[in-house]
Coordinates of N, CA and C in Angstrom, one line a residue:
A287 N 0.7 -0.9 0.0 CA -0.2 -0.4 -0.2 C 0.9 1.5 0.2
R288 N 0.5 2.6 -0.8 CA 0.7 3.2 -0.5 C 0.2 5.2 0.1
C289 N 0.3 5.7 -0.4 CA -1.0 7.2 0.0 C -0.7 7.7 -1.7
V290 N -2.4 8.0 -1.7 CA -1.9 8.5 -2.8 C -1.7 9.7 -2.5
L291 N -1.6 10.4 -4.3 CA -1.4 11.9 -4.5 C -1.8 12.8 -4.5
G292 N -1.0 13.8 -3.1 CA -1.5 14.5 -2.8 C -1.3 14.3 -1.0
F293 N -0.8 12.8 -0.4 CA -0.9 12.8 0.8 C 0.8 12.3 1.1
K294 N 1.1 12.3 2.5 CA 1.9 11.4 2.7 C 1.9 10.7 3.8
Q295 N 2.7 9.5 3.8 CA 3.4 8.5 5.3 C 3.8 9.3 6.1
V296 N 2.4 9.1 7.1 CA 2.7 9.7 8.5 C 3.5 8.9 9.3
R297 N 3.1 7.5 9.3 CA 4.0 6.0 10.4 C 3.3 5.3 9.5
G298 N 3.4 4.2 9.4 CA 3.4 2.1 9.0 C 4.3 2.1 8.4
N299 N 4.1 1.0 7.9 CA 4.7 0.6 7.0 C 4.1 0.3 5.2
S300 N 4.8 0.8 4.5 CA 3.6 0.5 2.5 C 3.9 -0.8 2.6
T301 N 4.6 -1.6 3.4 CA 5.0 -3.4 3.0 C 4.2 -4.7 4.2
R302 N 3.0 -5.1 4.3 CA 2.8 -6.0 5.8 C 3.2 -7.4 4.9
Q303 N 3.0 -8.3 5.7 CA 2.8 -9.6 4.9 C 2.1 -10.2 6.9
C304 N 1.0 -11.3 5.9 CA 0.4 -12.3 6.8 C 1.6 -13.0 6.9
I305 N 1.2 -13.6 8.6 CA 2.4 -14.2 9.4 C 1.7 -15.2 9.9
A306 N 2.6 -16.4 10.0 CA 2.0 -17.7 11.2 C 1.0 -17.1 11.6
S307 N 0.6 -16.6 12.2 CA -0.1 -16.4 13.7 C -1.5 -15.8 13.4
G308 N -1.6 -15.7 11.9 CA -2.6 -15.1 10.7 C -2.9 -13.6 11.3
E309 N -1.5 -12.8 11.8 CA -1.9 -11.3 11.6 C -1.0 -11.1 10.5
W310 N -1.0 -9.8 10.9 CA -0.3 -8.8 9.4 C 0.9 -7.9 10.4
S311 N 2.1 -7.9 9.7 CA 4.0 -8.1 10.0 C 3.8 -6.2 10.2
G312 N 3.6 -5.8 10.8 CA 4.4 -4.1 10.9 C 2.9 -3.7 10.9
V313 N 3.5 -1.8 11.4 CA 2.1 -1.0 11.8 C 0.8 -0.6 9.7
E314 N 0.0 -0.9 10.7 CA -0.3 -0.7 9.5 C -0.5 1.2 8.8
L315 N -0.2 1.5 7.6 CA -0.5 2.5 7.1 C -0.8 3.7 7.4
Q316 N -0.4 5.1 7.4 CA -1.4 5.8 7.5 C -1.2 7.0 6.7
C317 N -1.5 7.8 6.5 CA -1.0 8.8 5.6 C -2.3 10.5 5.3
A318 N -1.2 11.1 5.6 CA -2.1 12.3 5.5 C -2.2 13.6 4.9
D319 N -2.4 14.6 4.8 CA -2.7 15.2 4.1 C -1.1 16.1 3.3
L320 N -0.9 16.3 3.3 CA 0.6 17.1 1.7 C 0.6 18.4 1.8
N321 N 1.5 19.4 2.2 CA 0.6 20.3 2.4 C 1.0 20.6 1.1
E322 N 1.3 21.4 0.1 CA 1.8 21.4 -1.6 C 2.7 22.7 -1.3
C323 N 1.5 23.6 -0.6 CA 2.4 24.9 -0.4 C 3.0 25.5 0.1
K324 N 3.5 24.3 1.4 CA 4.4 24.8 1.9 C 5.8 24.1 1.7
T325 N 5.6 22.6 0.9 CA 7.1 22.2 0.4 C 7.7 22.4 -1.3
S326 N 7.0 23.6 -1.3 CA 7.2 23.6 -3.0 C 6.7 22.9 -4.2
S327 N 5.7 22.2 -3.7 CA 5.9 21.2 -4.8 C 4.3 21.2 -5.7
H328 N 4.0 22.6 -5.6 CA 3.2 22.7 -6.5 C 2.9 23.8 -7.5
Y329 N 2.7 24.6 -8.4 CA 3.0 24.7 -9.9 C 2.3 26.2 -10.0
C330 N 2.3 26.6 -8.9 CA 1.7 28.0 -9.1 C 2.7 29.3 -9.1
S331 N 1.8 30.0 -10.0 CA 3.0 31.3 -10.7 C 3.2 32.3 -9.0
V332 N 4.7 32.5 -9.7 CA 4.9 33.6 -7.9 C 4.1 34.9 -7.7
H333 N 3.3 34.9 -9.3 CA 2.0 36.2 -8.6 C 1.2 35.9 -8.7
A334 N 1.1 34.1 -8.2 CA 0.1 33.7 -7.2 C -0.3 33.2 -5.6
L335 N -1.2 33.2 -5.2 CA -1.2 32.8 -3.5 C -1.7 31.3 -4.1
C336 N -1.2 30.2 -3.4 CA -1.2 28.6 -3.0 C -2.1 28.5 -2.1
T337 N -2.9 28.0 -2.5 CA -4.4 27.7 -0.8 C -3.8 25.9 -0.8
N338 N -3.5 25.3 0.3 CA -3.7 24.4 -0.1 C -5.6 23.7 0.7
V339 N -6.0 22.6 0.1 CA -7.0 21.8 0.6 C -6.7 20.5 0.5
H340 N -7.7 19.5 0.7 CA -7.8 17.9 1.5 C -7.1 17.8 -0.1
G341 N -5.8 17.0 0.1 CA -5.1 15.9 -0.7 C -4.7 17.0 -1.9
A342 N -4.8 18.1 -2.0 CA -4.1 18.9 -3.4 C -4.1 20.5 -3.0
H343 N -4.1 21.1 -4.0 CA -3.6 22.7 -3.6 C -4.8 23.4 -4.6
S344 N -5.0 24.7 -4.8 CA -5.4 25.7 -5.3 C -4.3 26.8 -5.9
C345 N -4.4 27.3 -7.0 CA -3.7 28.2 -7.1 C -4.9 30.1 -7.8
S346 N -4.5 30.8 -7.4 CA -4.7 32.1 -7.8 C -4.1 33.0 -8.1
C347 N -3.4 33.5 -8.6 CA -3.4 35.5 -9.1 C -3.8 36.1 -8.0
L348 N -2.9 36.8 -8.0 CA -2.4 37.9 -7.5 C -3.2 39.1 -7.1
R349 N -3.5 40.1 -6.9 CA -3.9 41.1 -6.7 C -3.4 42.5 -7.8
G350 N -3.9 42.7 -9.4 CA -3.1 43.3 -10.1 C -3.1 41.9 -11.6
Y351 N -3.4 40.6 -11.4 CA -2.6 39.7 -12.3 C -3.9 39.2 -12.8
S352 N -3.5 39.0 -13.7 CA -4.9 38.1 -14.5 C -4.0 36.6 -15.0
G353 N -5.0 35.5 -14.9 CA -4.8 34.3 -15.5 C -5.6 33.0 -14.9
N354 N -4.9 31.7 -14.8 CA -5.5 30.4 -14.2 C -4.8 30.3 -12.4
G355 N -4.1 30.7 -12.4 CA -3.2 30.8 -11.4 C -2.0 30.1 -11.5
T356 N -1.2 29.5 -12.4 CA -0.4 29.1 -12.4 C 0.5 29.5 -13.5
A357 N -0.2 30.5 -15.0 CA 0.2 31.3 -15.1 C -0.3 33.0 -15.3
C358 N 0.3 33.9 -14.3 CA -0.4 34.9 -14.6 C -0.1 36.2 -15.2
T359 N -0.6 37.2 -15.6 CA 0.5 37.6 -15.9 C -0.4 39.4 -15.3
P360 N 0.7 40.7 -15.7 CA 0.0 41.8 -14.9 C -1.4 42.0 -15.9
I361 N -2.2 43.2 -15.2 CA -3.3 43.2 -15.3 C -2.7 44.3 -16.8
S362 N -2.9 44.9 -18.1 CA -3.2 46.2 -18.7 C -4.2 47.4 -18.6
C363 N -3.5 48.0 -18.5 CA -5.0 49.7 -18.3 C -4.5 49.8 -19.6
G364 N -4.0 49.2 -20.9 CA -3.5 50.1 -21.7 C -3.2 51.6 -22.4
D365 N -2.6 51.8 -23.3 CA -2.1 53.3 -23.4 C -3.2 54.7 -23.2
P366 N -2.5 55.5 -21.8 CA -3.6 56.6 -21.6 C -4.3 57.2 -22.9
G367 N -2.6 57.0 -24.2 CA -3.0 57.9 -24.9 C -2.6 60.2 -24.6
P368 N -2.5 60.6 -25.4 CA -2.0 61.9 -25.3 C -3.2 62.7 -24.2
I369 N -2.8 63.9 -24.2 CA -3.4 64.8 -23.5 C -3.2 66.0 -23.8
A370 N -3.7 67.2 -24.3 CA -4.0 68.7 -24.7 C -2.0 69.3 -24.4
Y371 N -1.9 70.0 -24.9 CA -0.7 70.6 -24.6 C 0.4 69.8 -23.6
G372 N 0.4 68.6 -23.8 CA 1.5 68.1 -22.9 C 1.4 66.7 -23.5
S373 N 2.8 65.8 -22.6 CA 2.8 64.2 -23.3 C 3.2 63.5 -22.2
Y374 N 3.5 62.5 -22.0 CA 4.4 61.6 -21.8 C 5.1 60.7 -22.0
K375 N 6.1 60.1 -20.8 CA 7.3 58.8 -21.0 C 6.9 57.9 -20.1
G376 N 7.2 57.0 -20.7 CA 6.9 55.5 -20.8 C 6.2 54.5 -20.9
K377 N 6.4 53.7 -21.2 CA 5.9 52.4 -22.8 C 5.4 51.3 -21.9
N378 N 5.9 51.1 -20.4 CA 5.1 49.7 -19.8 C 3.2 50.2 -19.0
F379 N 2.4 49.7 -19.5 CA 1.1 50.3 -19.1 C 0.9 49.4 -18.2
T380 N 1.2 48.7 -18.0 CA 0.5 47.1 -17.0 C 1.0 47.7 -15.5
Y381 N 0.1 46.7 -14.5 CA 0.1 46.9 -13.0 C 0.9 47.7 -12.5
S382 N 1.1 48.2 -11.9 CA 1.9 49.2 -11.0 C 3.0 49.7 -11.5
A383 N 3.3 49.6 -12.9 CA 3.9 50.8 -13.9 C 3.2 52.1 -14.0
S384 N 4.1 52.8 -13.8 CA 3.9 54.7 -14.5 C 3.8 55.6 -15.3
V385 N 3.4 56.5 -15.4 CA 3.8 56.7 -16.5 C 3.9 58.1 -16.3
V386 N 4.5 59.3 -16.9 CA 5.3 60.9 -16.6 C 4.7 61.2 -16.9
Y387 N 4.1 62.3 -17.0 CA 3.3 63.5 -17.7 C 4.2 64.9 -17.7
Q388 N 4.1 65.2 -18.4 CA 4.9 67.0 -18.5 C 3.8 67.7 -19.6
C389 N 3.8 69.2 -19.5 CA 2.9 70.0 -20.0 C 4.1 70.8 -20.8
R390 N 3.8 70.9 -21.7 CA 5.3 72.0 -23.0 C 4.7 73.0 -22.5
Q391 N 5.8 73.4 -23.2 CA 6.7 74.7 -22.3 C 5.3 76.2 -23.2
G392 N 5.7 77.5 -22.3 CA 4.6 78.1 -23.3 C 3.5 79.1 -22.6

């Protein structure tokens, strides 16, 4: 016997034999939930929150990111567009990026 995926052996023997006394040798195998989030045995994005659930885990993208949890990309605000009598500097329009506005001289 062995623990199913998402669980780990916490005590007992993975193999037991029927012995002459009519009993099983060793100690019965006991399995417990494996917290994949704490052991880093998960596939969540670095921009995701890993949540342990019984026998598995789930991933959800952090604030400012979108995706399925295993792949998270920054949310885009899009190009802010031109302003009257000024301009801006910056080419990154995703979450946490900034653009700097400047008014024309005149």
